[in-house]
Coordinates of C-alpha atoms in Angstrom, one line a residue:
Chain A
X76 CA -9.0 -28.9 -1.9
X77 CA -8.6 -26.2 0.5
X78 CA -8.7 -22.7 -0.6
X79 CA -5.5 -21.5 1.7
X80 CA -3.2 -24.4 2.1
X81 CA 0.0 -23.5 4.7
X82 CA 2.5 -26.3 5.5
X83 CA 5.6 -25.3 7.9
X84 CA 6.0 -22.0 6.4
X85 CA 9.3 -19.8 7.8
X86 CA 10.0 -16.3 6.4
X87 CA 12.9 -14.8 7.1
X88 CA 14.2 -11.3 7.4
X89 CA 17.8 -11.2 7.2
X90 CA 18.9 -13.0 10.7
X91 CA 15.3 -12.3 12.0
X92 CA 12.9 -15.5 12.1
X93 CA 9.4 -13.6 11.4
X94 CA 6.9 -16.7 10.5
X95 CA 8.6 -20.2 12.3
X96 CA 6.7 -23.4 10.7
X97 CA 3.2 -22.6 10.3
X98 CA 0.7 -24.3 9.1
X99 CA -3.0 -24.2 8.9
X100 CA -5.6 -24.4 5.9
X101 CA -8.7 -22.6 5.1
X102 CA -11.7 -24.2 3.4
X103 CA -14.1 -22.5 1.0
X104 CA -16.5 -20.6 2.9
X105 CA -14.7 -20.7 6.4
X106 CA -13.5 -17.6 8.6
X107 CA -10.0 -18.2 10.1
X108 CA -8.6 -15.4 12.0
X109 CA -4.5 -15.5 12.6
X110 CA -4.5 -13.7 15.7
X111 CA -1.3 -12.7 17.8
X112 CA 0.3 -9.8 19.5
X113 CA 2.4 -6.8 17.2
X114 CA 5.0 -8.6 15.7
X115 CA 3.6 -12.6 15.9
X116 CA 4.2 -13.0 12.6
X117 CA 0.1 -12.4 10.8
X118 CA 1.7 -9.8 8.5
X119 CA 4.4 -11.7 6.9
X120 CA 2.0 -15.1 6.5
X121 CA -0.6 -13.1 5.0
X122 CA 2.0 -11.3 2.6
X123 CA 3.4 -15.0 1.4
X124 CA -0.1 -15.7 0.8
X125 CA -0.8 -12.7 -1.7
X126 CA 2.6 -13.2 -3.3
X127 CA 3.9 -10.2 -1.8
X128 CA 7.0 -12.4 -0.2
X129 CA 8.5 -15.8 -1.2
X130 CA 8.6 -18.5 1.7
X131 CA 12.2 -19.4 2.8
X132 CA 10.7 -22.9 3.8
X133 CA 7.9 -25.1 3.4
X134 CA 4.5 -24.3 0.8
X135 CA 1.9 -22.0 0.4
X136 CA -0.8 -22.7 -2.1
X137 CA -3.7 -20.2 -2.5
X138 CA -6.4 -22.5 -4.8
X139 CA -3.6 -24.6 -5.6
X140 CA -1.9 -21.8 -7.3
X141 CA 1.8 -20.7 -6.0
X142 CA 0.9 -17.2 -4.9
X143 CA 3.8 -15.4 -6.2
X144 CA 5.5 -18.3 -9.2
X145 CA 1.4 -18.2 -10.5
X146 CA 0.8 -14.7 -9.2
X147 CA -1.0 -13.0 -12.9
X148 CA -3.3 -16.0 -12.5
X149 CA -4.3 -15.8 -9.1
X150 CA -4.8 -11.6 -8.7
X151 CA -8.4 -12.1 -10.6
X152 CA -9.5 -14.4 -7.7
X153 CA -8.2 -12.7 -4.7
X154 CA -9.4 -9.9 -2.6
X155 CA -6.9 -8.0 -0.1
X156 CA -7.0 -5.4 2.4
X157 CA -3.8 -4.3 3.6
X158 CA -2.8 -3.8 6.9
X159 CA -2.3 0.1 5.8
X160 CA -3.1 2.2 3.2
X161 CA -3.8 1.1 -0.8
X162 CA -6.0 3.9 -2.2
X163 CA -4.8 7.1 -3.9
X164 CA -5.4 9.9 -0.7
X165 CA -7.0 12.1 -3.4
X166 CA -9.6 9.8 -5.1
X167 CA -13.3 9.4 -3.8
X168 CA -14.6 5.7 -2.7
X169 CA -16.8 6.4 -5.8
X170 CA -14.1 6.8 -8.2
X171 CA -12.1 4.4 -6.6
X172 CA -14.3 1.6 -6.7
X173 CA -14.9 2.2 -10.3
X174 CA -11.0 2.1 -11.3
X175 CA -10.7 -0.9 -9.2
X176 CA -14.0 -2.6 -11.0
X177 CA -12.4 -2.1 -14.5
X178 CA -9.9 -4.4 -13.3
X179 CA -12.0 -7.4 -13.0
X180 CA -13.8 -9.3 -16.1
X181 CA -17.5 -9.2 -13.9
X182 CA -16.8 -6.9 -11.1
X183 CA -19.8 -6.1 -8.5
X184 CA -21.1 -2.8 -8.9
X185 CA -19.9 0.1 -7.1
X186 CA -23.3 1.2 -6.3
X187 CA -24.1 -2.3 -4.5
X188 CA -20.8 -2.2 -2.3
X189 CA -21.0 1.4 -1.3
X190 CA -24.3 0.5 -0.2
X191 CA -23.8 -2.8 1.7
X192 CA -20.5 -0.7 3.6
X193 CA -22.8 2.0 4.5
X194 CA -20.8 4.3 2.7
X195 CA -23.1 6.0 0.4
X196 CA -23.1 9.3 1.8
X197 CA -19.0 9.7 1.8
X198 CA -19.4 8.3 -1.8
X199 CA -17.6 11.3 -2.7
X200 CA -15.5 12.5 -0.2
X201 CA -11.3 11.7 -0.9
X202 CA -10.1 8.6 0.8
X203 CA -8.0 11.2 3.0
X204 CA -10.8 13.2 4.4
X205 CA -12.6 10.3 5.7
X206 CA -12.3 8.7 9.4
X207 CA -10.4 5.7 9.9
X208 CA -13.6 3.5 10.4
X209 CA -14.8 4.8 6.6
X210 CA -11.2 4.5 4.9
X211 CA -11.4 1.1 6.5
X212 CA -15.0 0.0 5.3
X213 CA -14.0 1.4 1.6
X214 CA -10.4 -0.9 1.7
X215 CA -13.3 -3.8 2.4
X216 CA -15.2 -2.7 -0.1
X217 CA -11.7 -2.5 -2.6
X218 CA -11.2 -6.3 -1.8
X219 CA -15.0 -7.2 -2.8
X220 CA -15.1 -5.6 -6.1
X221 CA -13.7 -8.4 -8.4
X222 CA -15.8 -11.1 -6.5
X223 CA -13.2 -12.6 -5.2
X224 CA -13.3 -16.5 -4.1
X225 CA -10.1 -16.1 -1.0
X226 CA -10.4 -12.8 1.1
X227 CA -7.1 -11.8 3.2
X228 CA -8.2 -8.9 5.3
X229 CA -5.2 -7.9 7.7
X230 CA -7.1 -6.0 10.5
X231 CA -9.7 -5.1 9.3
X232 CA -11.2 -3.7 11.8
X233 CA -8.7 -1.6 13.3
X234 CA -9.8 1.7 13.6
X235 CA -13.3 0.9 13.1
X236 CA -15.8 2.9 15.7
X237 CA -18.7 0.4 17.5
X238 CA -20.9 0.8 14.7
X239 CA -18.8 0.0 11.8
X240 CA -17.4 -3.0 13.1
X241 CA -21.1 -4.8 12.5
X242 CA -20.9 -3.7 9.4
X243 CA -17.7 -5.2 8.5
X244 CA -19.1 -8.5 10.5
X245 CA -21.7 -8.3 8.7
X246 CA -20.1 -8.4 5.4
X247 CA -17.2 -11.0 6.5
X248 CA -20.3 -13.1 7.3
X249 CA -22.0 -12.5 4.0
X250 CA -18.7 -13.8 2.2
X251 CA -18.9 -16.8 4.1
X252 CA -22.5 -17.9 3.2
X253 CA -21.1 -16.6 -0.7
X254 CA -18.8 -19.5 0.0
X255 CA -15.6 -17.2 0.0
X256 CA -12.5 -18.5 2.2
X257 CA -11.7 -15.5 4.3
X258 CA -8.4 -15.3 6.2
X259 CA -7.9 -12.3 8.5
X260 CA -5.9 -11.6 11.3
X261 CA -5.9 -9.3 14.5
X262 CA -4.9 -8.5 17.9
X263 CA -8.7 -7.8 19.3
X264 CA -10.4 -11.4 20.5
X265 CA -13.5 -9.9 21.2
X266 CA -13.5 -9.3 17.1
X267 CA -12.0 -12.6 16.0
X268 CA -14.7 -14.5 18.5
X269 CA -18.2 -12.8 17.1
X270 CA -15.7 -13.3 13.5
X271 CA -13.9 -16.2 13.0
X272 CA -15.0 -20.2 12.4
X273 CA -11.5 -20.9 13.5
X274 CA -8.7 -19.4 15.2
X275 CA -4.9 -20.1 14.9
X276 CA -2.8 -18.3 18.0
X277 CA 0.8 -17.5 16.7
X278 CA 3.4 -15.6 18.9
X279 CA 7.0 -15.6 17.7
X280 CA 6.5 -17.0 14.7
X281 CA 4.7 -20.3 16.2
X282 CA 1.5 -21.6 16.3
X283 CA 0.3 -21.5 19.8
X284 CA -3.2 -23.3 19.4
X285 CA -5.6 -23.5 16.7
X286 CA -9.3 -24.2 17.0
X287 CA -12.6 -23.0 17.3
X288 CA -13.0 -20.3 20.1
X289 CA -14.9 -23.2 22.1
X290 CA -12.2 -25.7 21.7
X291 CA -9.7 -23.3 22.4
X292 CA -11.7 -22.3 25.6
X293 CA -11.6 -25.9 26.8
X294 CA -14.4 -26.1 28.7
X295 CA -15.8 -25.1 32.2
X296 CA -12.7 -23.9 34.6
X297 CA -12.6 -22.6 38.2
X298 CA -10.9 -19.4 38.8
X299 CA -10.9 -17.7 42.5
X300 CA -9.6 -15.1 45.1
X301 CA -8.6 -15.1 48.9
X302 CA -8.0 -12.7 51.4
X303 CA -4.5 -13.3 53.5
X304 CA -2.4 -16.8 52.7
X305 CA -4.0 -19.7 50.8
X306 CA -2.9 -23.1 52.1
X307 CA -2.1 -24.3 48.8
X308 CA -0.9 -27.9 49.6
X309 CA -3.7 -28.4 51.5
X310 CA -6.0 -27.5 48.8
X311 CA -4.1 -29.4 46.4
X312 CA -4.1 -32.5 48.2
X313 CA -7.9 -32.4 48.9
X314 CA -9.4 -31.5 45.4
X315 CA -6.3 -33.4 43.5
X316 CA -5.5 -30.6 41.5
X317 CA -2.8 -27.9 41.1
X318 CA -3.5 -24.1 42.0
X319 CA -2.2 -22.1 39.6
X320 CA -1.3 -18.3 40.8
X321 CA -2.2 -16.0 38.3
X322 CA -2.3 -12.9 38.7
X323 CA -3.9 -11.5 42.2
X324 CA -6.0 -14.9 41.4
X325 CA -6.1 -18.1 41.5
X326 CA -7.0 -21.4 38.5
X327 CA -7.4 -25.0 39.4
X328 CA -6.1 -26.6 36.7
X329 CA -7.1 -29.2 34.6
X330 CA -10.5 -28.8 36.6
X331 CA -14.0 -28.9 34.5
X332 CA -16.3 -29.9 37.2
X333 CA -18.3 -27.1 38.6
X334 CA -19.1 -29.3 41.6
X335 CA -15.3 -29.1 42.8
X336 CA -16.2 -25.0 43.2
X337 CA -18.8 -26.1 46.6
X338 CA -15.4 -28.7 47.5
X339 CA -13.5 -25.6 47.4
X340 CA -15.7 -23.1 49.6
X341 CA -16.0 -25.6 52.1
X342 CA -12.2 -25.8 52.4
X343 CA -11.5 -22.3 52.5
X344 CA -14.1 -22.0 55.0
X345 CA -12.4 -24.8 57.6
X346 CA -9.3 -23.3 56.8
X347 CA -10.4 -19.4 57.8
X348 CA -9.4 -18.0 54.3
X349 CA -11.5 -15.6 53.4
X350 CA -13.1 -16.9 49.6
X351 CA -13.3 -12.9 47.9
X352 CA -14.4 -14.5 44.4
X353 CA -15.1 -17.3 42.6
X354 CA -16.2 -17.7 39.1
X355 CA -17.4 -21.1 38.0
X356 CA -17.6 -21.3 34.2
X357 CA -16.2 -21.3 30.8
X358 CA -12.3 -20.0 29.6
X359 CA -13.1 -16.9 27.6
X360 CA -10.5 -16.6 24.3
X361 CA -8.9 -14.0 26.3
X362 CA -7.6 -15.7 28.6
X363 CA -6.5 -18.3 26.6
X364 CA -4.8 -15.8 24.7
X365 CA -2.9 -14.3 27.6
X366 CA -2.3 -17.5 29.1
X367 CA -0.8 -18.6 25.8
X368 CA 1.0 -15.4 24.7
X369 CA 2.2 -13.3 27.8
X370 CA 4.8 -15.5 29.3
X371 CA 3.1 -19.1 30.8
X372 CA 4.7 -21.7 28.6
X373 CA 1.5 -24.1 28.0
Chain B
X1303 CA -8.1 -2.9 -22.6
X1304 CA -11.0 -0.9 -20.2
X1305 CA -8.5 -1.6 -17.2
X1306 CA -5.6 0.3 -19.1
X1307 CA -8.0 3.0 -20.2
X1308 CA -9.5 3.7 -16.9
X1309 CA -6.4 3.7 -15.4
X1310 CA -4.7 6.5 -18.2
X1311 CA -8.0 8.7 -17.5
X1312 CA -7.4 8.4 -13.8
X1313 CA -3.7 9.1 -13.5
X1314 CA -4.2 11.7 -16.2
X1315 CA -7.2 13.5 -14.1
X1316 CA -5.1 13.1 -10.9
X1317 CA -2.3 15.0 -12.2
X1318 CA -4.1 17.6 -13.8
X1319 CA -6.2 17.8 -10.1
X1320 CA -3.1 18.5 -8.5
X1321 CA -2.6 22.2 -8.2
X1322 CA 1.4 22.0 -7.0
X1323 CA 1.6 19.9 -10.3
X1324 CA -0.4 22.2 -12.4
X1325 CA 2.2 25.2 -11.0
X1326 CA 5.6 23.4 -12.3
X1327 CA 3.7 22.0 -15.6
X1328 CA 2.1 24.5 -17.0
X1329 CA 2.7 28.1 -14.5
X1330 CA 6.0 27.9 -14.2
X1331 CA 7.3 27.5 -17.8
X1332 CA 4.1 29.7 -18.7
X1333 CA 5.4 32.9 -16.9
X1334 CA 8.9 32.7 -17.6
X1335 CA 8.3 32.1 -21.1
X1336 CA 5.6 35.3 -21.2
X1337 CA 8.1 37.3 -18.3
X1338 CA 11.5 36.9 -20.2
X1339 CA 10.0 37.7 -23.7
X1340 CA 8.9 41.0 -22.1
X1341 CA 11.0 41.7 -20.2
X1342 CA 14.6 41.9 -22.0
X1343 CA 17.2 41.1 -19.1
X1344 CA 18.6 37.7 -20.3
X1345 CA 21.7 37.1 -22.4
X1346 CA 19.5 35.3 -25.1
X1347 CA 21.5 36.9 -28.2
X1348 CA 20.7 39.3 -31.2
X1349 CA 17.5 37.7 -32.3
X1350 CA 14.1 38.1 -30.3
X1351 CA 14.1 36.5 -26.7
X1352 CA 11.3 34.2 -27.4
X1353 CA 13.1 32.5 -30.1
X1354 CA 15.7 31.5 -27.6
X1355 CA 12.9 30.8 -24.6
X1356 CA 9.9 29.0 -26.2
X1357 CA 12.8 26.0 -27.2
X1358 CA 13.9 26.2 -24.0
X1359 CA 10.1 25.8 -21.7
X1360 CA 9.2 23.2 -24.1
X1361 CA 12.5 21.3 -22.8
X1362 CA 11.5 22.4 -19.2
X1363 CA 7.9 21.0 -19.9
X1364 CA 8.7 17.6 -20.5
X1365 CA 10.8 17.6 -17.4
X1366 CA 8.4 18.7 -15.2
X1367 CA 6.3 16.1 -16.3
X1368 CA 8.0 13.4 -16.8
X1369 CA 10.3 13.7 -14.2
X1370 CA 8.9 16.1 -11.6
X1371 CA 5.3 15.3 -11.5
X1372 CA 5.4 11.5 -12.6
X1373 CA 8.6 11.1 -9.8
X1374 CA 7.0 12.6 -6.8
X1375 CA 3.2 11.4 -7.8
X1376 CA 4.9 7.9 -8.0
X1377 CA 7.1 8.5 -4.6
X1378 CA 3.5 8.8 -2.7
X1379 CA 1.9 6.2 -4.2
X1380 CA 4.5 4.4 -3.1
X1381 CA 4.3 5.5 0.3
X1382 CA 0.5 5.1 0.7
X1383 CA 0.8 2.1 -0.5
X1384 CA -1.4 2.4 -3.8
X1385 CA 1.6 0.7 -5.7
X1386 CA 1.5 -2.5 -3.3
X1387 CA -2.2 -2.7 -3.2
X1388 CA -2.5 -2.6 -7.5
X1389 CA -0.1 -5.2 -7.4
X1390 CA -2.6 -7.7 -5.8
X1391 CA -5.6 -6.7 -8.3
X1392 CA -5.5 -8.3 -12.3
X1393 CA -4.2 -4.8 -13.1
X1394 CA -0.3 -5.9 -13.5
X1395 CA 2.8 -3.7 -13.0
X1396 CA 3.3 -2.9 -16.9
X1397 CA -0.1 -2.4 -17.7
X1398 CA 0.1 0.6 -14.6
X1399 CA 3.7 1.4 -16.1
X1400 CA 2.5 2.1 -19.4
X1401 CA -1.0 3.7 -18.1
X1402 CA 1.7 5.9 -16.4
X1403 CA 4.1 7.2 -19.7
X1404 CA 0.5 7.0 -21.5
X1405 CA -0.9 9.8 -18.9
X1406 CA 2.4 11.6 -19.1
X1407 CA 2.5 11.5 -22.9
X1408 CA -0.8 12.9 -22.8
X1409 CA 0.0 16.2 -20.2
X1410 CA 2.8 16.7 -22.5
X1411 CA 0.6 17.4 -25.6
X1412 CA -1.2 19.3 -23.4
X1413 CA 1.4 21.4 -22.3
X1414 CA 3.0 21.6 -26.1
X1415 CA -0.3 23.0 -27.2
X1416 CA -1.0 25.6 -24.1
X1417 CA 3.2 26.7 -24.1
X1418 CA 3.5 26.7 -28.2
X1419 CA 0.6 28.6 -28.7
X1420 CA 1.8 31.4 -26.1
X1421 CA 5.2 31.5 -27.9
X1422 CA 3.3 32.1 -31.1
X1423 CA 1.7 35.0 -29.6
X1424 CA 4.8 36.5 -28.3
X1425 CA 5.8 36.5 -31.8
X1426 CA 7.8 33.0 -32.2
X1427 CA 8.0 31.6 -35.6
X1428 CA 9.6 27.9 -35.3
X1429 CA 10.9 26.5 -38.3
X1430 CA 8.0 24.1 -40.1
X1431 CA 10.7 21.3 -40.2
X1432 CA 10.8 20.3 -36.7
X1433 CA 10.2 16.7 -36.1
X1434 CA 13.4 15.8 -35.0
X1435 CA 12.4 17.8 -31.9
X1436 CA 9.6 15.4 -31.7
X1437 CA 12.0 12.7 -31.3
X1438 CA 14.3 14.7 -28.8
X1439 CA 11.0 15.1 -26.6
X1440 CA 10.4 11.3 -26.6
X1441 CA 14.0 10.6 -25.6
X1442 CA 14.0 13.3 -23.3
X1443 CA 10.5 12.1 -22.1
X1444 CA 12.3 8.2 -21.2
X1445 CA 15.5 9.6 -19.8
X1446 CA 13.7 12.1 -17.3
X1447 CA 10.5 9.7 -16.4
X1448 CA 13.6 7.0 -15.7
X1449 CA 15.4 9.6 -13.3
X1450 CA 11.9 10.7 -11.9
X1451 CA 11.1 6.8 -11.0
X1452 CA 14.7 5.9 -9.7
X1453 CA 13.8 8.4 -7.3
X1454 CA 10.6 7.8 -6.3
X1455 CA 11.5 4.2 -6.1
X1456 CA 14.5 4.3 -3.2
X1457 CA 13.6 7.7 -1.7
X1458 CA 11.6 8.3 1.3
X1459 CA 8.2 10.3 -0.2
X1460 CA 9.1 13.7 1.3
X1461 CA 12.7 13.1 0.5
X1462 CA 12.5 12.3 -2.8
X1463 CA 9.6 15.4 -3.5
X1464 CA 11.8 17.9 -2.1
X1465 CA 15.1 16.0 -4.3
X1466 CA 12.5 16.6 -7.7
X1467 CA 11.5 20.1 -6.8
X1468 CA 15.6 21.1 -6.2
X1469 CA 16.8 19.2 -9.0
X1470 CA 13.9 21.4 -10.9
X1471 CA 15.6 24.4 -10.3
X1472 CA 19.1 23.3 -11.2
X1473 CA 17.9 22.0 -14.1
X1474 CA 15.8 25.2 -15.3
X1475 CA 18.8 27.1 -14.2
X1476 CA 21.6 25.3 -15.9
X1477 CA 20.2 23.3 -18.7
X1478 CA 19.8 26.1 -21.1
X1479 CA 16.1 26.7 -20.7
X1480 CA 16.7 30.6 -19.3
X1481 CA 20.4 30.9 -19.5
X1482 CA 22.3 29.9 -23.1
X1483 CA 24.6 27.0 -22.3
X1484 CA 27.3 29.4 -23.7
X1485 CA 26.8 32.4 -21.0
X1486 CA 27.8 29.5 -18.0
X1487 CA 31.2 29.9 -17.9
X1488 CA 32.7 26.7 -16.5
X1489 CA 29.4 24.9 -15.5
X1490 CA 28.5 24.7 -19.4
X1491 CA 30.7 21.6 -19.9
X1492 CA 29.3 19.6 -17.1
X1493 CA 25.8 21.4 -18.7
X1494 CA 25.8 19.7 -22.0
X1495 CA 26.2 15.7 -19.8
X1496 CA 22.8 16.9 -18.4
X1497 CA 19.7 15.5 -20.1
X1498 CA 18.4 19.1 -19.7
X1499 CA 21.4 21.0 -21.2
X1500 CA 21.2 18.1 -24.5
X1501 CA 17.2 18.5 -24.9
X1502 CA 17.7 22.4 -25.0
X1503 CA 20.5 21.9 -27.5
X1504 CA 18.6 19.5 -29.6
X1505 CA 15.8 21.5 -29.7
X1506 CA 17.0 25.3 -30.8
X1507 CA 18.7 24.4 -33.7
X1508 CA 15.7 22.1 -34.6
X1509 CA 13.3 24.5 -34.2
X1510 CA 15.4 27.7 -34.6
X1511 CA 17.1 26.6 -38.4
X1512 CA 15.5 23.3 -39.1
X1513 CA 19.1 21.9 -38.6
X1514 CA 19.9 18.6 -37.2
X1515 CA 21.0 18.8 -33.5
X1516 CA 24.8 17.7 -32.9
X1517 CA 25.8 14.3 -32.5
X1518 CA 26.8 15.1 -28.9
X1519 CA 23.4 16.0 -27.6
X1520 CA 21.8 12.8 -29.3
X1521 CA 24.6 10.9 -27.6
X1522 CA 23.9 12.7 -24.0
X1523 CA 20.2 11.8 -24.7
X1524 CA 19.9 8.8 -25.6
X1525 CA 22.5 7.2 -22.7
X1526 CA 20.5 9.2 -19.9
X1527 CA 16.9 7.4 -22.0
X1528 CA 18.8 4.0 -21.2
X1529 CA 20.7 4.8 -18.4
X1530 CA 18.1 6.2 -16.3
X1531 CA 15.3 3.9 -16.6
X1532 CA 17.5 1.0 -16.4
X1533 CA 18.6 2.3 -13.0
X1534 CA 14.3 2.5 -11.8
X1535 CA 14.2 -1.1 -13.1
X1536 CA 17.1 -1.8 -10.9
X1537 CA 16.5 -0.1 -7.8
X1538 CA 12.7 0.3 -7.8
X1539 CA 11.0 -0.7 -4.4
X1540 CA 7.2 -1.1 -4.7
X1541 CA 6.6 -0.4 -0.8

């Protein structure tokens, strides 16, 4: 049984379509980042998930339990960071983390998770005097307290300066060895690439792709520049494949083969273009996000 | 059990932390008690002005905690979202709803003890058969923590702490705490509706004679206790 189980979810608000027929699952011990622009739709899933919102169509199931009918029996088992806020401004990590441990039957000890978030010397500080990054590292901490089997993070890392974001790796990577099902979403690539097992791309309320980063990435690619006009049918005709514009450069699409690239300089050359770049090698996510999500229908 | 106990001795040490609380709880009704027993400028009657005020802080108490302090505490906690984030741990909303009227319960022994025992001092003798005004502090305590959290519940944080803090001051001004119901002219009809104005005439009789409190201000009290936290219940947002 998967841990997170979503089958064609929708969500409404009022007219608005937020979450359009999702699905995806996550398995114990997998990383699966839901990543997507402001306003995709990674909120609202993740809410339906904790029970916070009831789906309008289609099934969530969160270790088989209905998160919000079976909601008392599923709290002990989940931990959740917010996309904002959670923690009285007033309290210290310290104090918080012991109120939140007397929650949980055999909660870790606050000692051990102020230590593993590096937060031992703001132990005592009020959640509103520390930075961003620290109020961010004690909301992970929060969600690690009761030992919890599913993890929803949403963003965690937002906010979070260089050095604690390998923390929070670090510890998203230590729930995954633990065996925990972690299911996080975010805007930054770079994050969800060093992060994630498995991404799902959602815009509008869809999912866009879903895969590992590799598989998503597709394999090798060819992307290059010219100086003046390109003759494009030429090129087309002689490599047999389509030039996609993008940008102030240029993709060959559908084409893995690095060998095409020498094809390609050899053309440009008899032709009297002036070649300014060519990059011979693999899609990064980022581009497959941008490709996916600003505008170019795939 | 620990869950509900920590969470009591945290919402208990978090209001007494809060210096703006402390001020309305325990300052406020302090100094007008002390102020007004000195200082005789108040239409309180023949007898000695204390008898008249210390009835009338120990009414204001309770609403300052129950309604002022628990209703603009809950109003940020709603707005930082501590409220959504306890609702995904094994805590539950009524164990945090009764770790709430526990901790408020609590303050208001406190504040009994601190305002009673300045009374006493100023020379107030209350009558030794007063537990009726136990009960009207109870009732008083439901009908203004249900006002407080209806509040707190549909107002906007800022909103809603400066709609407390107002409603405060028209409450210590017209619900007999200062001013007898009887010196207000017009206002003291629409006076004795208000959960304030029936606490403060439940409680001088009670404590004053030992005499039951008229049927009207048990009436006025006990609709606001189910009135007002039936609205909360109904209107509450958690986020």
């Amino acid at each position: 049984m998967a841990a997170i189980e979503v089958d064609k979810l929708r969500v409404r608000y009022g007219q608005r379509t937020a979450v359009d027929g999702i699905s995806f699952t996550v398995e114990p011990g997998e990383v699966v980042a839901l990543l997507g622009p402001n306003g995709a739709g990674k909120t609202t899933t993740v809410e339906t998930l904790e029970g916070y919102r009831l789906p309008d169509e289609g099934e969530v199931r969160v270790l088989g339990l209905d998160p919000h009918a079976e909601h008392s029996r599923l709290v002990g088992e989940i931990g959740v960071v917010l996309q904002r806020g959670g923690v009285y401004p007033v309290m210290s990590g310290a104090r918080a983390l012991k109120l939140f441990a007397s929650y949980y039957d055999s909660p870790r000890p606050p000692a051990e998770l102020l230590s593993l978030l590096g937060l031992e010397e703001v132990a005592d500080t009020p959640f509103k005097r520390l930075s961003g990054g620290e109020q961010q590292r004690l909301l992970l901490a929060l969600a690690l307290v009761g030992r919890p089997s599913v993890c929803f993070l949403d963003e965690p890392t937002a906010g979070v300066d260089p050095a604690g974001r390998v923390v929070v790796r670090d510890v998203v990577a230590s729930c995954r060895e633990e065996g925990v099902a972690v299911l996080l979403t975010s805007h930054e690539l770079d994050e969800v690439e060093r992060m994630a097992d498995r991404v799902v791309i959602i815009d509008h309320g869809k999912v866009r792709a879903a895969g590992t980063a590799g598989e998503l990435a597709g394999g090798q690619e060819v992307r290059f520049s010219v100086e003046g006009t390109l003759p494009l049918g030429r090129i087309e005709e002689s490599l047999g494949a389509k030039v996609l514009a993008e940008g102030s450069s240029y993709r060959l699409q559908g084409v893995t083969d690095p060998a095409v690239a020498a094809r390609l300089t050899a053309l440009l050359a008899e032709e009297g273009v002036t070649l300014t770049d060519l990059r011979v090698g693999r899609e990064r996510l980022e581009d497959v996000f941008l490709r996916l999500v600003a505008g170019e229908e795939p | 059990m620990r869950a509900f106990r920590a969470q009591v001795a945290a919402e208990v040490r978090m209001t007494l932390e809060r210096g703006e609380t402390l001020l309305v709880t325990i300052g406020i009704p302090a100094f007008l008690l002390v102020f007004f027993s000195l200082v005789h400028v108040l239409p309180t009657g023949k007898g000695k002005p204390v008898d008249f005020l210390a009835p009338g802080v120990l009414a204001l108490a309770v609403m300052s905690t129950a309604m002022v302090s628990l209703g603009i505490a809950t109003g940020f906690e709603r707005s930082y979202g501590v409220l959504k984030r306890l609702g995904a741990t094994p805590l539950g909303r009524p164990r945090l709803l009764g770790a709430k009227i526990s901790a408020v319960l609590a303050v208001e022994v406190a504040q009994v003890v601190v305002l009673a025992a300045i009374a006493l001092g100023l020379g107030w003798r209350p009558h030794p058969a007063a537990g009726l005004a136990v009960l009207a502090e109870l009732l008083a305590t439901v009908a203004f923590g249900g006002i407080g959290l209806a509040m707190a519940g549909s107002l906007r944080a800022e909103i809603n702490l400066a709609a407390a803090n107002a409603l405060y001051i028209v409450l210590l001004l017209i619900g007999g705490v200062v001013f007898p119901l009887g010196k207000l002219g017009g206002f003291a009809t629409f006076a004795r509706l208000l959960p304030a104005g029936a606490l403060t005439q439940a409680l001088h009789p009670t404590l004053g004679q030992g005499a039951a409190p008229g049927v009207e201000a048990w009436a006025v009290l006990a609709g606001w206790a189910v009135l007002a936290p039936l609205l909360a219940a109904l209107t509450f947002s958690w986020e």
